[in-house]
Every structure is written in C-alpha cells, then in structure tokens.
Coordinates of C-alpha atoms and ligand atoms in Angstrom, one line a residue:
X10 CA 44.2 146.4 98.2
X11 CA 42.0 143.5 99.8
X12 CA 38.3 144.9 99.8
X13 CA 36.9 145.1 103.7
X14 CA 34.4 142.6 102.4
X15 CA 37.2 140.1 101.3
X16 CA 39.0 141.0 104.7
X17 CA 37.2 138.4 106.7
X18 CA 38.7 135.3 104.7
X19 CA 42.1 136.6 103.9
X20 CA 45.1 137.9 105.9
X21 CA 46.6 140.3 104.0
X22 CA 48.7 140.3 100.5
X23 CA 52.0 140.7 102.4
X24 CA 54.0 138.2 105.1
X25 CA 53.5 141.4 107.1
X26 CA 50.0 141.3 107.2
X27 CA 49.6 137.6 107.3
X28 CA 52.3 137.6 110.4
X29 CA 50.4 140.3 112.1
X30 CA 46.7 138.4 111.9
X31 CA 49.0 135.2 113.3
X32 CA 49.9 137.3 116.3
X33 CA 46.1 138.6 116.7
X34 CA 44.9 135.1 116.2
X35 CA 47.5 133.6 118.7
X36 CA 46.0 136.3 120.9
X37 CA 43.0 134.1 121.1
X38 CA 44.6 131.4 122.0
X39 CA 44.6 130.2 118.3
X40 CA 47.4 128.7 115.9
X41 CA 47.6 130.0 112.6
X42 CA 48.4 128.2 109.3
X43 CA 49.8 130.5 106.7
X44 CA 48.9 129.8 102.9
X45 CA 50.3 131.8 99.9
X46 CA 47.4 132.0 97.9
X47 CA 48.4 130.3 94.2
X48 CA 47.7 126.9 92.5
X49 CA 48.1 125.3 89.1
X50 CA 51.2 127.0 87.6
X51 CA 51.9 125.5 84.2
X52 CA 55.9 127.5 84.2
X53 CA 58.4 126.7 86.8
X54 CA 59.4 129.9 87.1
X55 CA 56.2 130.6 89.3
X56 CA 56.4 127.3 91.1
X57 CA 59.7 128.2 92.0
X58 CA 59.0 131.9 92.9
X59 CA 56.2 130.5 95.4
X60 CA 58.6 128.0 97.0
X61 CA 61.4 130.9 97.4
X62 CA 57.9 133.1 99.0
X63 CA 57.8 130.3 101.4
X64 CA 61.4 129.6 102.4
X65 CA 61.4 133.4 103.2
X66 CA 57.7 132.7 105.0
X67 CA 59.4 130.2 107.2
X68 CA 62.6 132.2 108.3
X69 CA 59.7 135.3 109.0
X70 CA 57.8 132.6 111.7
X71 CA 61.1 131.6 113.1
X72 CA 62.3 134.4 114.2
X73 CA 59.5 135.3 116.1
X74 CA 57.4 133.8 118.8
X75 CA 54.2 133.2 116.9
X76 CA 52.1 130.0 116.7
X77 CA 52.3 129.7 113.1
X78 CA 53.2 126.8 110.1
X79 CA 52.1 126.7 106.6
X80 CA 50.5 125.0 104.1
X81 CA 51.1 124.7 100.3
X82 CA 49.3 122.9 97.8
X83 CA 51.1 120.8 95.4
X84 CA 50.0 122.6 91.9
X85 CA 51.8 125.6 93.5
X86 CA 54.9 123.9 93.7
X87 CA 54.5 122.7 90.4
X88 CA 52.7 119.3 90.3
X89 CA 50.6 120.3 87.1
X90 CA 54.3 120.6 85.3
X91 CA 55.9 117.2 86.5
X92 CA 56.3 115.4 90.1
X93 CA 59.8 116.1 89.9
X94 CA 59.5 119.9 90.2
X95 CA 56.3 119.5 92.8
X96 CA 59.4 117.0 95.2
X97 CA 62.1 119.3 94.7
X98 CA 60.3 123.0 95.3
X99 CA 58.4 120.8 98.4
X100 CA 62.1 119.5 99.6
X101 CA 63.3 122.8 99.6
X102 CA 60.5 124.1 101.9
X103 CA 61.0 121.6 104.2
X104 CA 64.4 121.3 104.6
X105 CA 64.6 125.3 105.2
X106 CA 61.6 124.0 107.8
X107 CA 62.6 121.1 109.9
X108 CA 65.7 123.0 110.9
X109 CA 63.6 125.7 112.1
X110 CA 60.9 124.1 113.6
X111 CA 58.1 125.4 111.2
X112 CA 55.7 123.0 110.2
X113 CA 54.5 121.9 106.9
X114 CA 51.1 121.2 105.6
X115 CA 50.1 120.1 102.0
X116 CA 46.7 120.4 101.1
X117 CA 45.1 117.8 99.1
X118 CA 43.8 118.8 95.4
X119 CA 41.3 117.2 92.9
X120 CA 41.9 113.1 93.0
X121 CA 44.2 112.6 90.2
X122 CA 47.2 114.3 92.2
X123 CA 46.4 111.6 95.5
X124 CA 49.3 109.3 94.8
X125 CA 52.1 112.1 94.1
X126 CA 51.5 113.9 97.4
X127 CA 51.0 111.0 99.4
X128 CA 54.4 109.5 98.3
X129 CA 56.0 113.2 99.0
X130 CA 54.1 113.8 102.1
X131 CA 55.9 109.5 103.5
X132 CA 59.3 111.0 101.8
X133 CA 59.3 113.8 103.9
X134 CA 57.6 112.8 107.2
X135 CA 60.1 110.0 107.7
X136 CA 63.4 112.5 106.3
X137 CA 62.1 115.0 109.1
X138 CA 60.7 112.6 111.9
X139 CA 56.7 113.6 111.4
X140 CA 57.9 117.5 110.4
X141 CA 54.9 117.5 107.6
X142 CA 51.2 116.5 107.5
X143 CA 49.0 115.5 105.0
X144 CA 45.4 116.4 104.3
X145 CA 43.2 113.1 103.3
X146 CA 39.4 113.6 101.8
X147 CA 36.6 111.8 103.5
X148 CA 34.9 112.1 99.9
X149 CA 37.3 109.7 98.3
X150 CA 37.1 106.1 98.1
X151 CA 40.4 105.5 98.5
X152 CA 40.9 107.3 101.8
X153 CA 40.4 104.2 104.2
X154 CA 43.2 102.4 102.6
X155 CA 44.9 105.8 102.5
X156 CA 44.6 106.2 106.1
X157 CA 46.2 102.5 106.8
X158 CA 49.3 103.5 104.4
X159 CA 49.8 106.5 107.3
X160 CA 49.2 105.5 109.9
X161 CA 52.1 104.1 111.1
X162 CA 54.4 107.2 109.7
X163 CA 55.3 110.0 111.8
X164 CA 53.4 113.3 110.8
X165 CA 50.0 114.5 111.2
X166 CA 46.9 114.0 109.0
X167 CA 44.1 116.7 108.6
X168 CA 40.8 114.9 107.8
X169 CA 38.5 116.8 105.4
X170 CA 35.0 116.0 103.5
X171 CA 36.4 117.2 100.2
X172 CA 36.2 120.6 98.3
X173 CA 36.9 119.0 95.0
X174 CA 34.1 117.2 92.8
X175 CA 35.7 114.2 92.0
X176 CA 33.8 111.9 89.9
X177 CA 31.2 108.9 91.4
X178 CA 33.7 106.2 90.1
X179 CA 36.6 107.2 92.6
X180 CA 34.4 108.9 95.4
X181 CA 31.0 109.3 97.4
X182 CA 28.8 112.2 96.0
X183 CA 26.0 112.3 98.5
X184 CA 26.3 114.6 101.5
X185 CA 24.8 111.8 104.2
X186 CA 27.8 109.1 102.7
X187 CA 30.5 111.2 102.8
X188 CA 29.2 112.4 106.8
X189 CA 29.1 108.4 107.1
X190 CA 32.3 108.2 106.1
X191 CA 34.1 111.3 107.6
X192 CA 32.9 109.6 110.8
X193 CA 33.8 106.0 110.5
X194 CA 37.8 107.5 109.3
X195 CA 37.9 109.8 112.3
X196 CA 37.0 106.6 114.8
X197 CA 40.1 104.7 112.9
X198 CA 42.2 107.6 112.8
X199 CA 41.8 108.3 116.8
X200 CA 42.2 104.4 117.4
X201 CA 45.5 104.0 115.1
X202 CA 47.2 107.0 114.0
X203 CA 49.2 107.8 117.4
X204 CA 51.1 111.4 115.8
X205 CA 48.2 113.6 115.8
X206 CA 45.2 114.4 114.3
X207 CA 43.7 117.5 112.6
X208 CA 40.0 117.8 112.5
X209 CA 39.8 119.8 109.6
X210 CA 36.1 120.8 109.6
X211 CA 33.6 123.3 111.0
X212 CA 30.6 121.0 111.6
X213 CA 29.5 120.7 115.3
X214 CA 28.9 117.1 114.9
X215 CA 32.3 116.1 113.5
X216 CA 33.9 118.4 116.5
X217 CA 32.0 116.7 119.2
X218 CA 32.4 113.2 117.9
X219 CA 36.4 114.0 118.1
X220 CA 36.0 115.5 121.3
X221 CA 34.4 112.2 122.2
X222 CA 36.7 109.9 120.8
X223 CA 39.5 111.8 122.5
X224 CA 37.7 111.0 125.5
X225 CA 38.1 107.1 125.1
X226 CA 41.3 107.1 123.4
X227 CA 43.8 109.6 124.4
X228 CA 44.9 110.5 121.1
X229 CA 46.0 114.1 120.6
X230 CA 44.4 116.1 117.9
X231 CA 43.7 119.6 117.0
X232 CA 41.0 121.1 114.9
X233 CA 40.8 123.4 111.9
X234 CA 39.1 126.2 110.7
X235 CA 39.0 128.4 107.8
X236 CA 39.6 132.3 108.7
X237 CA 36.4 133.5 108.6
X238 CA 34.2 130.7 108.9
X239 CA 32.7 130.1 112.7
X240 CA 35.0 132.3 114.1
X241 CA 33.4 132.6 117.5
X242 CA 33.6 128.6 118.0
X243 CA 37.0 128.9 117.0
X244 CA 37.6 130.9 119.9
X245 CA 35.8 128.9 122.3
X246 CA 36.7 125.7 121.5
X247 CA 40.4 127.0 121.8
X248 CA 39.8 127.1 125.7
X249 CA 39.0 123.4 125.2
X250 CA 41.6 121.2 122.9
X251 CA 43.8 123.1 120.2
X252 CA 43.2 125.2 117.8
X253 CA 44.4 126.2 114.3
X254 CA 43.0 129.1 111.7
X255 CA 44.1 128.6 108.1
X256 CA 44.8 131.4 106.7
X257 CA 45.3 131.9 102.9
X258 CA 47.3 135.3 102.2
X259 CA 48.6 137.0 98.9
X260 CA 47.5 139.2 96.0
X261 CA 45.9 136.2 94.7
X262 CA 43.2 136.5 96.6
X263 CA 40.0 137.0 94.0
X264 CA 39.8 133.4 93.4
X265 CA 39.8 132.2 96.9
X266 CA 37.7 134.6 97.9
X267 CA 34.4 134.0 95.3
X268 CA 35.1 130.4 96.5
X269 CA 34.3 131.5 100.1
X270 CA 31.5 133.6 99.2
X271 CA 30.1 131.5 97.1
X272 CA 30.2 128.1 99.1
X273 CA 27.5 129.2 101.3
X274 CA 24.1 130.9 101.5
X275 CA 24.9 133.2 104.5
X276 CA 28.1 134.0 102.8
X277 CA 26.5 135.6 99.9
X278 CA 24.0 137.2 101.9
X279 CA 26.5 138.6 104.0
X280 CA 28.4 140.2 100.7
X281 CA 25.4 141.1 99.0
X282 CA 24.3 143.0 102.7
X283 CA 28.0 144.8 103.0
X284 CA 27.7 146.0 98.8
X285 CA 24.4 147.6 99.6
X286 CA 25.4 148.8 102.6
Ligands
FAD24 P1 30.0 121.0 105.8 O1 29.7 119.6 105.6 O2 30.1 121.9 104.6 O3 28.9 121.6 106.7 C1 28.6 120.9 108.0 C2 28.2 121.9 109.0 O4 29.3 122.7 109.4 C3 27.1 122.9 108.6 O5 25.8 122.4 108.7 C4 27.4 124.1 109.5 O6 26.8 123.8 110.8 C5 28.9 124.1 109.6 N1 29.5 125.0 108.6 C6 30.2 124.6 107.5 N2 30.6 125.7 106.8 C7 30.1 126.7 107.5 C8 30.2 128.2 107.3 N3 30.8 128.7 106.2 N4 29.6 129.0 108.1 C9 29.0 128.5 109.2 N5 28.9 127.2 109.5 C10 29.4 126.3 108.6 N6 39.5 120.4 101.2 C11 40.3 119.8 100.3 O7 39.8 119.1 99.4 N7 41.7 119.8 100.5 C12 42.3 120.5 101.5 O8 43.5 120.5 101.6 C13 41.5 121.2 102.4 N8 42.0 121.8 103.5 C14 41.2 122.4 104.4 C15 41.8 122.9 105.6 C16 40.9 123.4 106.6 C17 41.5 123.9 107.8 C18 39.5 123.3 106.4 C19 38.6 123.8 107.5 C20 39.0 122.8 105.3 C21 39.8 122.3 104.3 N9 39.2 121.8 103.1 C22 40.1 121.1 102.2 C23 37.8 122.0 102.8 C24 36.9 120.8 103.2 O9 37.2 119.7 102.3 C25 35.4 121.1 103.1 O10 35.1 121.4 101.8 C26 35.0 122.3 104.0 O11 35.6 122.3 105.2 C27 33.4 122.2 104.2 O12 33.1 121.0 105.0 P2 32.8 121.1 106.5 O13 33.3 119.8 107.1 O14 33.5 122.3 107.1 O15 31.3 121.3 106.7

C-alpha cells in the first residue's frame, strides 16, 4: 500500500486507482497523463509485460469518458536491451491507441537514448497522423536542431529543462543557460511547430512567457504538471488554456517517489513534517 505521505505524487498501484484520480482530476477541469511507474529493464519479459499493462491501460481510457493518455518511457519498453524491442513494444501501444483515440507520450531519458526515440517518436507520428508526442530537453545541446527535425511532423512536443545530468560536453549545466535556452526554444516552437505544444514545466515565468507568445501567435499549446507539484496553479490556470497532470502509477512507486521528495527543499520538509507528525 502507497504511504499517505507518497499519496500526493502518485495515483495509486492499480489502473483503478490511477482511472479514478483521472476522473477527480478531470473534475477540475484537468487532463490526466497516466504513467506505469518502471524504467531500465534489462529482460524482455518485463518490457513486454509493461507494454501488455498499457495496451490494457488504453482499452480502460477508451471505454470511458475520461480526459486521459499516457506516457511511457523508452527503457520500459525495452531500449536498454536493443531498439528493436523498445520499436516493437512502442508499436504495439500505439497501434492498440490510434484506433482508440488515446494518446501517446514518450518521455525523454538520459541523452544517449535521444536519437532512438526521436526516430520512433517521426515513425509513429506520421503512421498515426500526430497520434504521439515527444518530450525534448531544454538542457541539451542538441535540442534546437532537434526542434527543426519536428517541426514540420504531425504530433506534439512537451518542452522540458531536463531531469537527467547529462554531461557539459552534450548539454548546458548552469540553471540561468538552460532558463536562456528553455526560453529562446519555446519562442521557436510557438513560431514553427503548428501541432501543439506542451509546456512541460511548473515555473511561473516559463507559463507566462507561453501564455504570451500564444498571444502573438495563435499556436495551441497546453501545459504540464507533475501530480503534486503546484497543484493549486494547476487548477487555476485550467480556467485559462489547457491543462494536463502527469500522473505516474504502479507498485513501483519507491523510486519515483524519493525523486519527488528529494528534488526540492519544501518537499523534504513537507515529508519530514508529516513523519513527525
Ligand atoms: P525548475 O527550474 O525546477 O523551477 C523553476 C520554478 O518553478 C521554481 O522557482 C518554482 O517557482 C517552480 N517550481 C518548480 N518545482 C516546484 C515544486 N516542486 N514545487 C513548487 N514550485 C516549483 N524531464 C525529462 O528529462 N524527461 C521527461 O520526459 C520529462 N517529463 C516531464 C513531464 C512533465 C509533465 C513535467 C512537469 C516535467 C517533466 N520532466 C521531464 C522534468 C523536467 O525536466 C524538470 O526536471 C522539472 O519539471 C523541473 O523543472 P521546472 O521547469 O518545473 O522548474
């Protein structure tokens, strides 16, 4: 069972649960993006098992009326045991999807796995007519040139600063270059990607800039949040453009959850205050 303390960043361990916070969440006003909590399998057997999870994920959202997609990450689905298993276990997902209308996100993991999901993420945005979205780091190098690559596909892109730690060679290590860059990539993203953008971030200044540059350009876009992080913004800023919560669900939750805790001052304070209490 999920501690109360662990409660406020996960969903649940069942689809059940996970389903159930959707429809709470959709109360609000607010989308939800369902992740099965699990990453860097070295069998297939679990890859596999995760991508069966999923199928059965998608056929839960489609039969009801919820708000609701997903979002895997490649090493689930088996990109740490070759990029054939990661492309088959993601084509299954998404061809159980499409047909059902359900949405598919891949995260983005650590930079040496940039290239395979890009190349799935064009396969299967052009099979399914912008079906799938991608996640892009603001962190990286790269990511400008990434962003050109896209922007012409069909598909949506979730802009994030980057939870990895890649090294200085391949990205931008200092807080003020990365904001520098996170900004200058959501101005080109709003002027030339024309499918949709997802602000994946809870800083006030990266949510107003959008909100600005949706202003002067039109562009449809949605922003992002992690359950539990700024969840009263969440719900205001859902009166104002759309909203989506991800949502990471599963028994394999301990992980995810010292990550959340651990991220952030008030987040520790917050568990330390709820132990003692
Ligand atoms: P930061 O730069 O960390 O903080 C800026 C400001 O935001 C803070 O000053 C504060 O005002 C506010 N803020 C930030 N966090 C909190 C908090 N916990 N509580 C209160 N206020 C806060 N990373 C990947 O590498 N790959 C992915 O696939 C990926 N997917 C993501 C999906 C979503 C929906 C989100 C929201 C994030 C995802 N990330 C992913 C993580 C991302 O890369 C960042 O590590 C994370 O979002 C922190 O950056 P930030 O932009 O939110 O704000």
């Amino acid at each position: 069972m999920i501690p109360p303390l662990a409660r406020q960043f996960i969903a649940g361990e069942t689809p059940p649960e996970a389903l159930e916070h959707a429809r709470r969440c959709n109360g609000d006003g607010i989308g939800v993006i369902l992740n099965l909590l699990g990453e860097h399998y070295e069998g297939r057997a679990q890859a596999n098992e995760d991508a069966m999870t999923y199928q059965r994920l998608v056929e839960d959202i489609a039969g009801t009326d919820l708000q609701a997609c997903i979002s895997v990450k490649p090493s689930q689905l088996g990109l740490d045991i070759s990029e054939d298993v990661f492309t088959q276990n993601l084509g299954r997902i998404v061809d159980h999807a499409a047909p059902r209308d359900v949405f598919v996100w891949i995260d983005m993991e650590d930079h040496t796995t940039t290239d395979a999901t890009l190349d799935a993420f064009e396969r299967f945005t052009r099979e399914t007519d912008g079906g799938v979205g991608v996640c892009l780091q603001a962190n990286l190098r790269r990511t400008h040139d990434d962003l050109e690559r896209l922007a012409d596909l069909p598909g949506k892109v979730r802009l994030v600063k980057g939870a990895y730690d890649p090294p200085r060679s391949v990205a931008y290590r200092d807080k003020r270059r990365i904001d520098e860059a996170y900004r200058a990539q959501l101005q080109y993203m709003f002027r030339e990607c024309n499918d949709g953008i997802a602000v994946g971030s809870h800083d006030p200044e990266m949510i107003a800039l959008a909100q600005s540059l949706h202003d002067d350009w039109e562009t449809p876009y949605e922003v992002q949040m992690l359950m539990g992080v700024r969840e009263a913004a969440q719900r205001s800023l859902a009166g104002e453009c759309p909203v989506w919560q991800y949502a990471p669900y599963g028994t394999k939750w301990l992980d995810y959850f010292y990550r959340r805790v651990s991220e952030r001052k008030e987040n520790a304070l917050f568990a330390v205050r709820a132990i003692l209490s």
